Amino acid sequence: MSDEFARDVKKGLSSEPKYLESKYFYDTEGDKLFQEIMGLSEYYLTDCEFEILHQNRDKLLKAFSDAGNPFSLVELGAGDGLKTKLLLRHFHGHSADFTYLPIDISPNVLNVLSYELSRDLPGVQVQPYPGDYFDGLDELNRKDGGRKVILFLGSSIGNFQPDDSLNFLKGLYQRMNRGDQLMIGFDLKKDPHIILRAYNDDSGITARFNLNLLNRINKELDADFNLDNFYHYPIYNPLNGETRSFLISKLAQTVRIGYLDQTFHFHMGEPVSMEISQKFDLTMVDELAGRSGFAVEANFFDSRRFFLDSLWKKP
Ligand SMILES: C[S@@+](CC[C@H](N)C(=O)[O-])C[C@H]1O[C@@H](n2cnc3c(N)ncnc32)[C@H](O)[C@@H]1O
């Protein structure tokens, strides 16, 4: 991992403007902080999607099992599986014939998830894959050509750079067979104050989550970032639905990354782009499905219509 991590950090910090890739947020400390974020009152996304999955668990079982047929339930970026566990428990309780395949780039979070599932739901077959989304899917396709239902929850689809989400969906389409399904969580456009607060909580956990990536670079790439010299700055643009978070350099400073044997200069006030969290409307969702080749089978909303889980099929 270190070589790839180092290469991506070098590329991001040598760019103009500077950026770091949000997939690197998730080391052991990042996993912990993200779990804290999910418990924050400001972070409405988790509660909304939990409500959707809970309210629609029967419909989802019927749709996924396609009249009682076996299926692989693949989850991209499963994290701690907080919401998925409710589906697994329900499906297992109704004797559905399925295997759960969580894919996550963080081996730590996957180990915890696997342990908890073997303890709490020992009857569920679990085959975890630590690594990147497509590597996990390619590995599964080499081993098993059976029917797949892919979950991509938590509005992770919003974390791609503009245009990359469509390319990602096309990549998923290529790795699926006719009749396979894909359910994606989309955070919807809403009151900008509510959205911005979700990325700027009063207790500062989201700030720590962002700053932790500098700490990870310090630890894994022998760097000397002083975390006190940066602050977290999120914005929401209601015109295009983009939330972006930045780390801003408080002063002119030079940071050395030992692993790269290189220094990087930051101006006072210079932003490092950290994460995009795109917010969607139904037109955008339909367009993404259509342009990537999928047919929308059903849309599931929470009671406030803050969030959407959209179920698609490869026709
Ligand atoms: C925002 S969390 C969402 C977790 C969970 N899906 C949810 O809805 O609560 C994103 C998860 O995706 C994982 N992840 C991010 N980029 C990834 C990638 N390129 N390949 C595999 N996993 C990735 C992270 O490690 C993290 O656990």
XYZ file of C-alpha atoms and ligand atoms in Angstrom:
342
model
C 0.000 0.000 0.000
C 2.772 2.478 0.932
C 4.136 2.833 -2.625
C 0.722 3.501 -4.105
C -0.183 5.807 -1.217
C 3.125 7.681 -1.611
C 2.647 8.027 -5.362
C -0.882 9.413 -4.951
C 0.170 11.828 -2.188
C 3.064 13.073 -4.324
C 0.762 13.576 -7.301
C -1.879 15.403 -5.240
C 0.516 17.716 -3.402
C 2.419 18.520 -6.618
C -0.804 19.568 -8.371
C -2.185 23.051 -8.673
C -4.491 23.314 -6.712
C -3.283 20.687 -4.248
C -5.496 17.740 -3.352
C -5.468 14.472 -1.381
C -7.619 11.470 -2.284
C -10.441 10.825 0.168
C -10.128 7.044 -0.152
C -7.043 7.383 2.081
C -9.109 8.747 5.000
C -9.713 5.233 6.231
C -6.814 4.004 8.355
C -7.643 2.565 11.797
C -8.080 6.047 13.294
C -10.046 7.235 10.223
C -12.403 4.243 10.500
C -13.026 5.137 14.147
C -13.637 8.798 13.376
C -16.022 7.954 10.535
C -18.030 5.782 12.914
C -18.226 8.764 15.263
C -19.396 10.938 12.347
C -22.191 8.471 11.598
C -23.402 8.896 15.182
C -23.494 12.717 15.026
C -26.901 14.420 15.103
C -25.744 16.693 12.242
C -24.886 13.711 9.987
C -28.453 12.889 8.892
C -27.362 10.537 6.080
C -26.984 7.420 8.229
C -30.368 7.737 9.962
C -32.129 8.398 6.658
C -30.651 5.374 4.930
C -31.214 3.207 7.998
C -34.882 4.190 7.914
C -35.133 3.352 4.192
C -33.573 -0.086 4.578
C -35.642 -0.857 7.653
C -38.953 0.245 6.129
C -38.334 -1.604 2.874
C -36.591 -4.751 4.092
C -39.384 -7.056 2.854
C -39.538 -5.417 -0.571
C -35.760 -5.574 -0.852
C -35.658 -9.249 0.043
C -38.259 -9.956 -2.632
C -36.443 -7.874 -5.241
C -32.946 -9.211 -4.468
C -33.868 -12.889 -4.200
C -35.864 -12.755 -7.436
C -38.492 -15.272 -6.266
C -36.218 -17.304 -4.009
C -33.123 -17.661 -6.205
C -29.583 -17.639 -4.755
C -27.529 -14.462 -5.065
C -24.251 -12.873 -4.050
C -24.812 -9.698 -2.040
C -21.729 -7.616 -2.819
C -21.173 -4.424 -0.845
C -18.753 -1.803 -2.153
C -17.068 0.143 0.661
C -18.967 -1.787 3.329
C -17.365 0.057 6.261
C -18.691 -1.205 9.594
C -21.846 -2.527 7.878
C -24.025 -0.711 10.415
C -27.005 -0.435 8.058
C -26.373 -3.586 6.036
C -26.504 -5.745 9.164
C -30.218 -5.071 9.449
C -30.736 -6.454 5.947
C -28.477 -9.444 6.598
C -30.400 -10.288 9.761
C -33.731 -9.971 7.944
C -32.655 -11.967 4.899
C -31.130 -14.707 7.032
C -34.240 -14.819 9.235
C -36.279 -15.452 6.088
C -33.928 -18.212 4.900
C -32.733 -16.326 1.824
C -30.025 -18.192 -0.102
C -27.202 -15.652 -0.314
C -23.530 -14.998 0.392
C -22.413 -11.587 1.644
C -19.237 -10.194 0.042
C -18.113 -6.933 1.652
C -15.341 -5.132 -0.256
C -13.398 -2.383 1.509
C -10.046 -0.715 1.073
C -9.601 -0.654 4.847
C -8.557 -4.149 6.031
C -9.104 -3.001 9.608
C -12.800 -2.181 9.199
C -13.344 -5.404 7.260
C -11.749 -7.489 10.028
C -14.022 -5.894 12.608
C -17.088 -6.428 10.387
C -16.205 -10.083 9.723
C -15.652 -10.728 13.420
C -18.959 -9.098 14.397
C -20.883 -11.022 11.748
C -19.410 -14.372 12.792
C -20.383 -13.534 16.385
C -23.863 -12.073 15.783
C -25.018 -13.804 12.592
C -22.991 -17.029 12.420
C -25.350 -18.570 9.840
C -24.610 -15.906 7.208
C -21.904 -16.840 4.700
C -19.378 -14.002 4.522
C -16.483 -13.635 2.054
C -14.681 -10.337 2.725
C -12.356 -8.761 0.167
C -9.834 -6.165 1.389
C -9.019 -3.891 -1.544
C -10.346 -1.593 -4.223
C -13.928 -1.847 -5.525
C -13.136 -3.140 -9.008
C -10.348 -5.502 -7.851
C -12.871 -7.133 -5.523
C -15.484 -7.453 -8.258
C -12.969 -8.842 -10.759
C -11.868 -11.428 -8.213
C -15.479 -12.448 -7.587
C -16.209 -12.723 -11.316
C -13.202 -15.014 -11.771
C -14.573 -17.351 -9.106
C -18.340 -17.167 -9.519
C -20.608 -16.282 -12.418
C -23.818 -16.384 -10.337
C -26.360 -13.615 -9.910
C -25.082 -10.507 -8.156
C -26.796 -7.780 -6.197
C -24.393 -4.916 -5.553
C -24.890 -2.394 -2.750
C -23.173 0.985 -2.852
C -24.595 2.769 0.177
C -23.906 5.903 2.210
C -23.849 8.191 -0.842
C -20.263 7.138 -1.564
C -21.208 7.680 -5.227
C -21.061 11.398 -4.365
C -17.354 11.181 -3.477
C -16.146 10.868 -7.078
C -14.792 13.829 -8.999
C -17.347 15.246 -11.472
C -17.541 12.878 -14.492
C -15.767 10.055 -12.654
C -19.068 8.807 -11.196
C -20.355 8.049 -14.695
C -17.120 6.252 -15.604
C -17.326 4.298 -12.363
C -20.911 3.229 -13.124
C -19.915 2.167 -16.626
C -17.122 0.106 -15.052
C -19.654 -1.546 -12.742
C -21.966 -2.231 -15.683
C -19.151 -4.045 -17.512
C -18.525 -6.228 -14.464
C -22.200 -7.244 -14.125
C -24.314 -9.773 -16.008
C -27.782 -9.225 -17.423
C -30.325 -9.331 -14.599
C -27.771 -8.348 -11.901
C -28.902 -5.496 -9.668
C -27.236 -2.453 -8.178
C -28.635 -0.386 -5.307
C -27.041 3.017 -4.791
C -27.533 5.485 -1.944
C -27.875 9.104 -3.122
C -27.913 12.040 -0.740
C -30.447 14.492 -2.166
C -30.327 18.275 -2.531
C -32.071 20.013 0.370
C -31.787 23.041 2.677
C -28.113 24.080 2.261
C -27.814 24.746 6.009
C -28.691 21.144 6.811
C -26.180 19.878 4.253
C -23.319 22.101 5.346
C -23.814 21.251 9.028
C -23.357 17.554 8.203
C -19.778 18.386 7.148
C -19.093 20.949 9.846
C -20.266 19.467 13.130
C -20.046 21.461 16.351
C -17.847 18.889 18.088
C -15.188 19.063 15.350
C -15.146 15.329 14.538
C -15.298 15.951 10.779
C -12.373 18.356 11.104
C -10.389 15.664 12.944
C -11.390 13.121 10.282
C -9.901 15.344 7.558
C -6.801 16.293 9.543
C -6.203 12.622 10.323
C -5.094 12.087 6.729
C -2.125 14.403 7.386
C -1.380 12.328 10.460
C -1.535 9.170 8.345
C 1.005 10.693 5.941
C 3.198 11.547 8.939
C 3.050 7.989 10.248
C 3.176 5.954 7.042
C 5.326 8.210 4.863
C 7.598 9.737 7.495
C 6.340 13.308 7.066
C 6.363 16.285 9.429
C 2.942 17.901 8.969
C 2.017 20.013 11.999
C -1.758 19.501 12.238
C -2.145 22.774 14.172
C -1.051 24.622 11.039
C -4.125 23.593 9.023
C -7.880 23.953 9.516
C -10.916 22.224 8.024
C -13.095 24.355 5.714
C -16.218 22.872 4.049
C -18.445 24.656 1.508
C -21.734 23.805 -0.176
C -22.722 25.206 -3.572
C -26.501 24.916 -3.998
C -26.193 25.695 -7.727
C -24.431 22.439 -8.573
C -25.092 20.447 -5.383
C -21.399 20.039 -4.539
C -20.097 19.939 -0.985
C -16.339 20.287 -0.921
C -14.014 20.159 2.025
C -10.568 21.670 2.196
C -7.694 21.862 4.622
C -6.382 25.426 4.645
C -2.807 26.252 5.465
C -2.782 28.830 8.287
C 0.647 30.125 7.318
C 3.454 29.835 4.777
C 5.130 26.529 5.586
C 7.243 23.748 4.146
C 6.533 20.102 4.884
C 8.967 17.279 4.313
C 7.857 13.776 3.340
C 10.768 11.467 4.156
C 9.479 8.496 2.156
C 9.493 10.665 -0.987
C 12.644 12.530 0.005
C 10.819 15.690 -1.029
C 9.497 18.928 0.464
C 6.208 20.664 -0.349
C 5.524 24.352 0.150
C 2.153 25.729 1.297
C 1.241 29.423 1.037
C -0.703 31.142 3.785
C -4.392 30.451 3.057
C -3.636 27.791 0.447
C -6.350 25.105 0.209
C -5.756 21.371 -0.084
C -8.864 19.827 -1.622
C -9.904 16.805 0.440
C -13.356 15.519 -0.470
C -16.341 16.093 -2.723
C -19.785 15.029 -1.548
C -22.143 15.578 -4.462
C -25.837 16.045 -3.692
C -28.308 14.798 -6.293
C -31.829 15.333 -7.599
C -33.992 12.777 -9.378
C -33.121 14.101 -12.821
C -29.418 13.579 -12.095
C -30.056 10.042 -10.809
C -32.132 9.097 -13.876
C -29.507 10.556 -16.157
C -26.685 8.624 -14.464
C -28.659 5.367 -14.729
C -29.568 5.961 -18.376
C -26.103 7.046 -19.485
C -24.419 4.056 -17.829
C -26.903 1.577 -19.362
C -28.987 0.649 -16.294
C -32.780 0.546 -15.910
C -34.228 2.059 -12.715
C -36.370 -0.615 -11.012
C -37.480 1.209 -7.873
C -36.753 4.296 -5.786
C -36.905 4.191 -1.978
C -37.009 7.463 0.009
C -36.915 8.232 3.728
C -39.891 10.048 5.266
C -38.252 13.493 4.867
C -37.113 12.735 1.286
C -33.569 13.677 2.282
C -32.061 10.490 0.860
C -32.736 7.975 -1.888
C -31.769 4.353 -2.368
C -32.245 3.683 -6.050
C -32.437 0.079 -7.275
C -31.169 -0.497 -10.801
C -30.964 -3.533 -13.042
C -28.659 -4.395 -15.924
C -31.239 -5.108 -18.670
C -18.184 6.865 3.620
S -17.736 5.239 4.144
C -19.296 4.434 3.928
C -19.428 3.141 4.648
C -20.746 2.413 4.460
N -20.962 2.036 3.059
C -21.908 3.266 4.903
O -22.786 3.550 4.114
O -21.941 3.611 6.092
C -16.802 4.691 2.763
C -16.172 3.311 2.908
O -15.657 2.951 1.615
C -14.315 2.512 1.723
N -13.653 2.914 0.469
C -13.377 4.183 0.040
N -12.805 4.153 -1.177
C -12.721 2.841 -1.534
C -12.235 2.155 -2.693
N -11.727 2.835 -3.726
N -12.319 0.795 -2.726
C -12.834 0.103 -1.672
N -13.317 0.705 -0.552
C -13.265 2.045 -0.484
C -13.764 3.184 2.973
O -12.719 2.444 3.548
C -15.003 3.266 3.861
O -15.118 2.145 4.722
